[in-house]
Coordinates of C-alpha atoms in Angstrom, one line a residue:
M19 CA -12.9 -38.1 -11.5
P20 CA -9.5 -38.2 -13.2
T21 CA -6.4 -36.9 -11.5
P22 CA -6.3 -33.1 -12.0
P23 CA -3.4 -31.9 -14.2
L24 CA -0.5 -29.9 -12.7
A25 CA 0.5 -26.4 -13.7
G26 CA 4.2 -27.1 -14.3
G27 CA 6.3 -29.2 -16.5
T28 CA 5.9 -29.6 -20.3
T29 CA 2.2 -30.5 -20.0
G30 CA 1.3 -27.7 -17.6
P31 CA 0.8 -24.9 -20.1
A32 CA -1.6 -27.0 -22.2
A33 CA -3.6 -27.7 -19.0
L34 CA -3.5 -24.0 -18.0
R35 CA -4.6 -22.5 -21.3
P36 CA -8.3 -23.4 -21.3
L37 CA -8.5 -22.7 -17.6
I38 CA -7.0 -19.3 -18.0
D39 CA -9.6 -18.6 -20.7
T40 CA -12.3 -19.5 -18.2
V41 CA -10.7 -17.2 -15.7
L42 CA -10.5 -14.3 -18.1
T43 CA -14.1 -14.7 -19.1
A44 CA -15.2 -14.8 -15.5
L45 CA -13.2 -11.6 -14.7
H46 CA -14.9 -9.9 -17.7
D47 CA -18.4 -11.1 -16.8
G48 CA -18.0 -10.2 -13.1
A49 CA -16.8 -6.7 -13.9
R50 CA -19.7 -6.1 -16.3
R51 CA -22.2 -7.2 -13.7
R52 CA -20.7 -5.0 -11.1
D53 CA -20.5 -2.0 -13.6
G54 CA -18.6 0.3 -11.3
P55 CA -15.9 0.7 -8.7
L56 CA -17.5 -1.6 -6.2
P57 CA -20.8 -3.5 -5.8
A58 CA -23.9 -1.7 -4.6
G59 CA -25.7 -2.7 -1.4
G60 CA -23.0 -2.8 1.2
P61 CA -22.1 -5.8 3.3
D62 CA -25.7 -6.9 3.8
T63 CA -26.0 -7.4 0.0
V64 CA -22.5 -8.4 -1.0
T65 CA -21.9 -11.1 1.6
P66 CA -25.0 -13.2 0.9
H67 CA -24.5 -12.9 -2.8
L68 CA -20.9 -14.3 -2.5
R69 CA -22.0 -17.1 -0.1
T70 CA -24.7 -18.2 -2.5
A71 CA -22.0 -18.8 -5.1
L72 CA -19.7 -20.4 -2.6
R73 CA -22.0 -22.9 -1.0
P74 CA -21.3 -25.6 -0.3
V75 CA -17.7 -24.7 0.4
I76 CA -16.6 -28.3 0.4
P77 CA -19.1 -30.4 -1.6
D78 CA -19.2 -34.2 -1.4
Q79 CA -18.7 -34.3 -5.2
G80 CA -16.7 -31.6 -6.9
T81 CA -18.3 -29.4 -9.6
G82 CA -15.3 -29.5 -11.9
A83 CA -12.5 -27.0 -12.7
H84 CA -14.3 -24.8 -15.2
H85 CA -17.5 -24.6 -13.2
A86 CA -15.7 -23.8 -9.9
L87 CA -13.5 -21.2 -11.6
A88 CA -16.3 -19.5 -13.5
T89 CA -18.7 -19.5 -10.5
L90 CA -16.4 -18.2 -7.8
I91 CA -14.2 -15.8 -9.9
T92 CA -17.3 -14.2 -11.4
A93 CA -18.8 -13.8 -7.9
L94 CA -15.6 -12.5 -6.5
T95 CA -15.1 -10.0 -9.3
E96 CA -18.7 -8.8 -9.2
G97 CA -18.2 -8.2 -5.5
A98 CA -14.8 -6.6 -5.8
A99 CA -13.6 -3.1 -5.0
D100 CA -11.7 -2.7 -8.3
P101 CA -8.7 -0.4 -8.1
A102 CA -8.6 -0.3 -11.9
D103 CA -11.8 1.8 -11.8
P104 CA -10.8 5.5 -11.6
L105 CA -13.5 6.1 -8.9
C106 CA -11.9 3.5 -6.6
A107 CA -9.4 5.8 -5.0
A108 CA -9.5 5.4 -1.2
H109 CA -6.3 3.6 -0.3
L110 CA -2.8 2.9 -1.4
H111 CA -4.3 0.0 -3.3
T112 CA -2.9 0.0 -6.7
P113 CA -4.4 -1.3 -10.0
P114 CA -1.7 -3.9 -11.0
L115 CA -0.2 -3.8 -14.5
A116 CA -1.4 -6.6 -16.7
L117 CA 2.2 -7.6 -17.4
A118 CA 2.9 -7.9 -13.7
A119 CA -0.2 -10.0 -13.2
A120 CA 0.9 -12.2 -16.1
A121 CA 4.3 -12.7 -14.6
D122 CA 2.7 -13.6 -11.3
L123 CA 0.9 -16.4 -13.1
A124 CA 4.3 -17.9 -14.0
A125 CA 5.5 -17.6 -10.5
S126 CA 2.4 -19.5 -9.3
A127 CA 2.8 -22.2 -12.0
L128 CA 6.5 -22.8 -11.3
N129 CA 6.0 -22.3 -7.5
P130 CA 9.7 -21.8 -6.5
S131 CA 10.1 -21.7 -2.8
M132 CA 12.7 -19.0 -1.9
D133 CA 14.1 -20.8 1.2
S134 CA 16.7 -23.0 -0.5
W135 CA 18.6 -23.0 -3.8
D136 CA 17.4 -26.5 -4.8
Q137 CA 13.8 -25.2 -4.8
A138 CA 14.5 -22.1 -6.7
P139 CA 17.8 -22.3 -8.7
A140 CA 17.0 -19.5 -11.3
A141 CA 14.6 -17.6 -9.1
S142 CA 17.2 -17.1 -6.4
A143 CA 19.6 -15.7 -8.9
L144 CA 16.9 -13.4 -10.3
E145 CA 16.0 -12.2 -6.8
A146 CA 19.6 -11.5 -5.9
D147 CA 20.2 -9.4 -9.0
L148 CA 16.9 -7.5 -8.6
T149 CA 17.5 -6.7 -4.9
T150 CA 21.0 -5.5 -5.6
A151 CA 19.8 -3.2 -8.4
L152 CA 17.0 -1.7 -6.3
A153 CA 19.3 -1.2 -3.4
A154 CA 21.7 0.6 -5.8
E155 CA 18.9 3.0 -6.8
I156 CA 18.5 4.0 -3.1
Y157 CA 22.2 3.9 -2.2
P158 CA 23.9 4.9 -5.5
H159 CA 27.2 5.8 -3.9
R160 CA 27.7 2.7 -1.7
T161 CA 29.8 -0.2 -2.9
A162 CA 27.7 -3.1 -1.6
P163 CA 24.1 -2.1 -0.9
D164 CA 21.5 -4.9 -0.7
A165 CA 17.8 -5.4 -0.2
L166 CA 15.3 -8.0 0.9
V167 CA 11.9 -8.8 -0.6
T168 CA 9.1 -8.5 1.9
T169 CA 5.4 -8.8 2.0
G170 CA 5.1 -5.0 2.2
G171 CA 5.9 -2.0 4.3
T172 CA 4.8 -3.5 7.6
E173 CA 7.2 -6.4 7.3
A174 CA 10.0 -4.2 6.0
N175 CA 9.6 -1.7 8.9
Q176 CA 9.6 -4.6 11.4
L177 CA 12.8 -5.9 9.9
A178 CA 14.4 -2.5 10.1
L179 CA 13.7 -2.3 13.8
L180 CA 14.9 -5.9 14.3
L181 CA 18.2 -5.2 12.6
A182 CA 18.7 -2.0 14.7
R183 CA 18.0 -4.0 17.8
E184 CA 20.5 -6.7 16.8
R185 CA 23.1 -4.0 16.2
H186 CA 22.5 -2.0 19.4
G187 CA 20.4 -4.0 21.8
H188 CA 17.5 -2.2 23.7
I189 CA 17.2 0.6 21.2
Q190 CA 14.8 3.6 21.7
T191 CA 12.7 4.4 18.6
I192 CA 11.6 7.9 17.8
S193 CA 8.8 8.4 15.2
G194 CA 6.6 11.3 14.1
A195 CA 2.9 11.5 14.9
N196 CA 2.5 11.0 11.2
A197 CA 4.3 7.6 11.2
H198 CA 2.7 4.4 10.0
H199 CA 1.1 2.3 12.7
S200 CA 3.5 -0.6 11.9
I201 CA 6.4 1.2 13.6
T202 CA 4.6 1.1 17.0
R203 CA 3.5 -2.5 16.4
A204 CA 7.1 -3.6 15.4
A205 CA 8.5 -2.1 18.7
W206 CA 5.8 -4.0 20.6
L207 CA 6.5 -7.3 18.8
L208 CA 10.3 -6.9 19.3
G209 CA 10.0 -6.1 23.0
L210 CA 11.4 -2.6 22.5
P211 CA 10.2 0.5 24.3
A212 CA 7.3 2.3 22.8
P213 CA 8.4 4.9 20.3
L214 CA 8.7 8.4 21.5
T215 CA 6.4 10.5 19.4
I216 CA 7.4 13.8 17.7
P217 CA 4.6 16.2 16.9
A218 CA 3.7 16.7 13.2
P219 CA 1.4 19.8 13.4
T220 CA 1.9 20.5 9.6
G221 CA 1.7 16.9 8.6
V222 CA 5.5 16.3 8.8
M223 CA 7.8 15.7 11.7
D224 CA 8.6 18.9 13.6
L225 CA 12.4 19.4 13.4
T226 CA 12.7 21.5 16.5
A227 CA 10.9 18.9 18.6
L228 CA 13.0 16.2 17.1
D229 CA 16.2 18.1 17.9
D230 CA 15.0 18.7 21.5
T231 CA 14.2 15.0 22.0
L232 CA 17.5 13.8 20.5
T233 CA 19.4 16.3 22.7
R234 CA 17.7 15.0 25.8
L235 CA 18.5 11.4 24.9
H236 CA 22.0 12.3 23.9
R237 CA 22.6 13.3 27.5
R238 CA 21.8 9.7 28.6
P239 CA 24.9 7.6 27.8
G240 CA 24.2 4.1 26.6
T241 CA 20.8 4.9 25.0
P242 CA 21.0 3.9 21.3
V243 CA 18.4 5.7 19.2
L244 CA 16.7 4.9 15.9
V245 CA 14.7 7.8 14.3
T246 CA 12.0 6.6 11.8
A247 CA 11.0 9.2 9.2
T248 CA 8.2 8.9 6.6
A249 CA 8.3 9.5 2.9
G250 CA 4.7 9.5 2.0
T251 CA 2.2 9.3 4.9
T252 CA -0.9 7.2 4.6
D253 CA -3.2 10.1 5.6
T254 CA -2.0 13.1 3.6
G255 CA 0.9 11.7 1.5
Q256 CA 3.4 14.2 2.8
I257 CA 7.1 13.6 3.1
D258 CA 9.2 14.4 6.1
P259 CA 12.2 16.7 5.6
L260 CA 14.5 13.7 5.1
A261 CA 17.8 15.5 4.6
E262 CA 17.3 17.7 7.7
I263 CA 16.3 14.7 9.8
A264 CA 19.4 12.8 8.6
A265 CA 21.6 15.8 9.6
L266 CA 20.1 15.8 13.1
C267 CA 20.7 12.1 13.4
T268 CA 24.3 12.5 12.4
T269 CA 24.7 15.4 14.9
H270 CA 23.3 13.4 17.8
G271 CA 24.7 10.0 16.9
A272 CA 21.3 8.4 16.1
E273 CA 20.5 6.0 13.3
L274 CA 17.8 6.7 10.8
H275 CA 15.2 4.4 9.1
I276 CA 13.0 5.9 6.4
D277 CA 9.6 4.4 5.7
A278 CA 9.3 5.2 2.0
A279 CA 6.7 2.6 1.2
Y280 CA 4.6 5.1 -0.6
G281 CA 7.0 7.8 -1.8
G282 CA 10.2 5.7 -2.5
P283 CA 9.4 5.0 -6.2
L284 CA 9.6 8.7 -6.8
L285 CA 13.3 8.0 -7.2
F286 CA 12.6 6.7 -10.7
S287 CA 11.1 10.1 -11.8
P288 CA 13.4 12.9 -12.7
T289 CA 10.5 15.3 -12.1
H290 CA 9.8 14.1 -8.6
R291 CA 12.9 12.4 -7.2
N292 CA 14.0 15.7 -5.4
K293 CA 11.1 15.1 -3.0
V294 CA 12.9 12.1 -1.5
H295 CA 16.4 13.8 -1.4
G296 CA 18.2 12.4 1.6
L297 CA 16.9 8.8 1.3
D298 CA 20.5 7.6 0.8
R299 CA 21.5 8.8 4.2
A300 CA 19.3 6.3 6.0
H301 CA 20.6 3.1 7.7
S302 CA 17.6 1.3 6.2
V303 CA 14.8 2.2 3.8
T304 CA 11.3 0.6 3.2
L305 CA 10.0 0.5 -0.3
D306 CA 6.7 -0.9 -1.5
L307 CA 6.1 -1.5 -5.1
H308 CA 2.5 -2.7 -4.7
K309 CA 1.7 1.0 -4.1
L310 CA 3.4 3.4 -6.5
G311 CA 4.9 0.6 -8.5
W312 CA 1.7 -1.1 -9.9
Q313 CA 2.5 -4.6 -8.7
P314 CA 0.1 -7.2 -7.5
A315 CA 0.5 -7.6 -3.7
S316 CA 3.0 -8.4 -2.3
A317 CA 6.0 -6.5 -3.5
G318 CA 7.8 -4.9 -0.5
I319 CA 11.5 -4.1 -0.2
L320 CA 13.8 -3.3 2.7
A321 CA 17.1 -1.8 1.5
V322 CA 20.3 -1.3 3.5
P323 CA 23.6 0.5 2.5
D324 CA 25.8 -2.6 3.1
R325 CA 24.9 -6.2 2.6
H326 CA 26.7 -7.1 5.9
H327 CA 23.9 -5.2 7.7
L328 CA 21.7 -8.2 7.0
D329 CA 24.1 -10.7 8.6
A330 CA 22.0 -10.8 11.8
L331 CA 19.2 -12.5 9.9
H332 CA 21.4 -15.6 9.2
H333 CA 19.6 -18.8 10.3
H334 CA 20.7 -22.4 10.1
A335 CA 18.5 -25.4 9.3
P336 CA 20.4 -28.4 8.1
Y337 CA 17.8 -29.6 5.6
L338 CA 17.8 -26.2 3.9
N339 CA 21.4 -24.8 4.2
A340 CA 23.7 -27.5 5.3
G341 CA 27.2 -26.2 6.0
D342 CA 28.9 -28.4 3.4
D343 CA 26.4 -27.4 0.7
T344 CA 27.1 -23.8 1.4
E345 CA 30.8 -24.4 1.3
A346 CA 30.4 -26.2 -2.0
G347 CA 28.8 -23.0 -3.5
L348 CA 25.0 -23.5 -3.1
P349 CA 23.6 -20.1 -2.1
D350 CA 22.2 -19.8 1.5
L351 CA 18.8 -18.2 1.2
L352 CA 17.5 -18.5 4.8
G353 CA 19.0 -15.2 5.8
R354 CA 17.0 -13.4 3.1
S355 CA 13.8 -13.3 5.1
L356 CA 12.2 -14.1 8.4
R357 CA 9.8 -16.4 6.5
T358 CA 10.7 -19.9 5.3
T359 CA 8.4 -20.7 2.4
R360 CA 7.9 -17.6 0.3
R361 CA 6.9 -16.8 -3.3
P362 CA 9.3 -15.4 -6.0
D363 CA 7.7 -11.9 -5.9
A364 CA 10.9 -10.6 -7.5
L365 CA 9.8 -12.0 -10.8
K366 CA 6.9 -9.7 -11.5
I367 CA 9.0 -6.7 -10.3
A368 CA 11.8 -7.7 -12.6
V369 CA 9.5 -8.2 -15.6
T370 CA 7.9 -4.8 -15.0
L371 CA 11.2 -3.0 -14.7
Q372 CA 12.6 -4.6 -17.8
A373 CA 9.4 -4.1 -19.9
L374 CA 9.0 -0.4 -19.0
G375 CA 12.5 0.7 -18.2
R376 CA 13.3 3.9 -16.2
T377 CA 11.4 6.1 -18.7
G378 CA 8.3 4.0 -18.7
L379 CA 8.0 3.8 -14.9
A380 CA 8.8 7.5 -14.6
D381 CA 5.9 8.2 -17.1
L382 CA 3.4 6.2 -14.9
I383 CA 4.6 8.1 -11.8
D384 CA 4.4 11.5 -13.5
R385 CA 0.9 10.8 -15.0
T386 CA -0.4 9.8 -11.6
C387 CA 1.0 12.8 -9.7
A388 CA -0.3 15.1 -12.5
A389 CA -3.8 13.6 -12.1
A390 CA -3.6 14.4 -8.3
H391 CA -2.7 18.0 -9.0
R392 CA -5.5 18.2 -11.6
L393 CA -7.9 17.0 -9.0
A394 CA -6.7 19.6 -6.5
D395 CA -7.1 22.3 -9.1
L396 CA -10.7 21.2 -9.9
I397 CA -11.5 21.3 -6.1
T398 CA -10.2 24.9 -5.8
K399 CA -12.4 25.9 -8.7
T400 CA -15.5 24.3 -7.1
P401 CA -17.1 26.7 -4.7
A402 CA -18.9 23.9 -2.9
L403 CA -15.7 22.1 -1.9
D404 CA -12.6 22.9 0.3
L405 CA -9.1 21.6 -0.5
Y406 CA -6.9 20.6 2.4
D407 CA -3.6 21.2 0.5
H408 CA -2.0 20.6 -2.9
P409 CA -0.7 17.0 -3.0
T410 CA 2.9 16.0 -2.3
I411 CA 2.5 12.7 -4.2
S412 CA -1.0 11.6 -5.2
T413 CA -3.1 11.9 -2.1
V414 CA -5.8 14.7 -2.2
L415 CA -7.9 15.6 0.9
F416 CA -11.1 17.6 0.4
R417 CA -14.6 18.1 1.9
P418 CA -17.8 19.9 1.1
T419 CA -17.7 23.5 2.3
D420 CA -19.4 24.1 5.7
A421 CA -20.2 20.3 6.0
T422 CA -20.1 18.7 9.4
D423 CA -17.9 15.7 10.1
H424 CA -21.2 13.7 10.3
T425 CA -22.0 14.7 6.8
V426 CA -18.5 13.9 5.5
A427 CA -18.7 10.4 7.0
A428 CA -22.2 10.0 5.6
I429 CA -21.1 11.0 2.1
R430 CA -18.3 8.4 2.1
R431 CA -20.5 5.5 3.3
T432 CA -23.4 6.4 1.0
L433 CA -21.0 6.4 -2.0
L434 CA -19.8 3.0 -0.9
T435 CA -23.2 1.5 -0.3
R436 CA -24.6 2.8 -3.6
G437 CA -21.5 1.4 -5.4
H438 CA -20.7 4.8 -6.9
A439 CA -17.2 5.5 -5.6
V440 CA -14.5 4.4 -3.0
L441 CA -13.0 7.3 -1.1
G442 CA -11.0 7.2 2.1
R443 CA -11.2 9.3 5.2
T444 CA -8.8 10.9 7.5
H445 CA -8.5 13.6 10.2
A446 CA -6.4 16.7 9.7
H447 CA -6.5 20.0 11.5
G448 CA -9.3 18.8 13.7
R449 CA -11.7 17.9 10.9
L450 CA -12.7 14.9 8.9
W451 CA -11.7 14.9 5.3
L452 CA -12.5 12.8 2.3
K453 CA -9.3 11.2 0.9
A454 CA -8.7 10.4 -2.8
T455 CA -5.5 8.4 -3.2
L456 CA -4.9 8.4 -7.0
L457 CA -2.8 5.5 -8.3
N458 CA -4.4 4.9 -11.6
P459 CA -2.4 6.3 -14.5
H460 CA -5.3 6.0 -16.8
T461 CA -7.5 8.4 -14.8
T462 CA -8.9 11.2 -17.0
P463 CA -10.1 14.7 -16.2
H464 CA -13.6 13.5 -16.9
D465 CA -13.2 10.8 -14.2
L466 CA -12.1 13.4 -11.7
R467 CA -15.0 15.7 -12.5
E468 CA -17.4 12.8 -12.1
L469 CA -15.9 12.0 -8.7
L470 CA -16.4 15.6 -7.5
D471 CA -19.9 15.8 -8.9
L472 CA -20.9 12.7 -7.0
V473 CA -19.7 14.3 -3.8
T474 CA -21.2 17.7 -4.3
H475 CA -24.6 16.2 -5.4
L476 CA -24.7 13.9 -2.4
A477 CA -23.8 16.7 0.0
T478 CA -26.7 18.7 -1.4
E479 CA -29.0 15.6 -1.1
I480 CA -28.1 15.0 2.5
S481 CA -28.5 18.7 3.4
E482 CA -32.0 18.8 1.7
T483 CA -33.0 15.5 3.4
A484 CA -32.0 16.9 6.8
E485 CA -34.0 20.0 6.2
T486 CA -37.2 18.3 5.0
G487 CA -37.0 15.4 7.5
E488 CA -37.3 12.9 4.7
T489 CA -35.6 9.5 4.9
A490 CA -32.8 9.1 2.4
G491 CA -34.6 6.1 0.9
T492 CA -37.2 8.6 -0.3
A493 CA -34.8 11.2 -1.5
A494 CA -32.4 8.8 -3.2
T495 CA -34.5 7.7 -6.2
A496 CA -31.7 7.4 -8.8
G497 CA -32.4 3.7 -9.5
P498 CA -32.5 0.2 -7.9
A499 CA -28.7 -0.2 -8.2
E500 CA -28.3 2.8 -5.9
T501 CA -30.9 1.9 -3.3
A502 CA -30.6 -1.9 -3.0
G503 CA -29.8 -2.8 0.5
T504 CA -28.9 0.8 1.3
A505 CA -29.3 2.4 4.7
G506 CA -30.7 5.9 4.5
T507 CA -28.2 8.7 4.4
A508 CA -30.1 10.4 7.3
E509 CA -29.6 7.3 9.4
I510 CA -25.9 7.1 8.3
S511 CA -25.5 10.8 9.3
E512 CA -27.0 10.2 12.7
T513 CA -24.6 7.3 13.5
A514 CA -21.5 8.8 12.0
E515 CA -20.1 10.0 15.3
T516 CA -20.5 6.6 17.0
T517 CA -18.5 4.8 14.3
E518 CA -15.8 7.5 13.9
G519 CA -12.3 6.6 15.1
S520 CA -10.0 9.1 16.6
T521 CA -7.0 8.4 14.5
P522 CA -6.4 9.4 10.8
R523 CA -5.9 5.8 9.7

């Protein structure tokens, strides 16, 4: 076998072009075979099908580039939960823009490593300018804001707590009951006390309870405090009262971190930016553009109001940032991340921002939020469905009227197993709700109606099955794609309670 060609250099594009054509064909063929938001049959069908294509994982003799690409990418695509399908709406799992995915190809082909300038001469300059520009969006009135590129909200939140610890030592974190789980995990990883939890009975942090907690801690001299607020929760999409929380932090001498992984990009929309008013008063802000930014993962950001707030991350490794090289003018990149080798994720973000501009990104955000409000309106007009609340961003909770939590869980799993739709689940006000997280700006009113029809029809089917005592395999006769490898809805309903977690995530 000849030596395989490389992706870079002057010969790389010629080698890539036919391979990319094979990849694109496989993506197309796999999507056509799947013909929906996810494959039918559940794990018992999907896993063996993938393994048939994959085996042997490491053959003695290779099958060749085109065969391997066609076989595995077709199988992976056929077995994918595709966020580009409007009925795939469970999580903060965005359909990436084609232009961002194309930019990511260039990043993979060039393969800059963002841990030293001599591995990423232009990429390091691009990242520096991008992070400065994004930080200025969050902190428009600061003279030297800065930001780091992260793998997502979890890493950004961990960095925020780390920087607070380095400033103040053994800091006490306070977070709402609605906060992302990564806050608690970061405190644990960093050896900090477990966060004090503020109730969020309406879905956002209770200001009175926060004031009481800060007052109590304020009476204990030498106890530094970091409050973590949330702009876009993963369960309901609600946004804490940021400006009011910032004012309480100022009154009590506490610092503030805002996890705006979901809601932060609302800053780009003149229509919706008022929802994140107060973001600029935080000591650090998490942003995640592989959510409401339509980037391929990963595309996280941690922003700070002054670049010197990042000084604690400085690290010295002579083979990467020798002192005399730095003094000679080579940029020192090791303090830009806790990671050493890392991809130039800034490229796809920069390409997207330049291609769309502020108005283009605002249009995507506005379309997505409008679709969520349209879905909520359709639910309120459907007597068989209950709406939890109108959306703050693009998350909509609903459930069939008078359904039990068993039935709600069964509806979601049956939709998954039949390959019809991908909906999330969360607890709110003591009940289990179906969760639609809309992130596809191409979603149409017809798509939304189809989603609700699937839920209402299945709720009726499960109810009738329970009354007649039939198995769902008998009741569900819509076709082989629906029933292949499918556990009966009656069986699913009976086991819902045993598999149901107690937390909304």
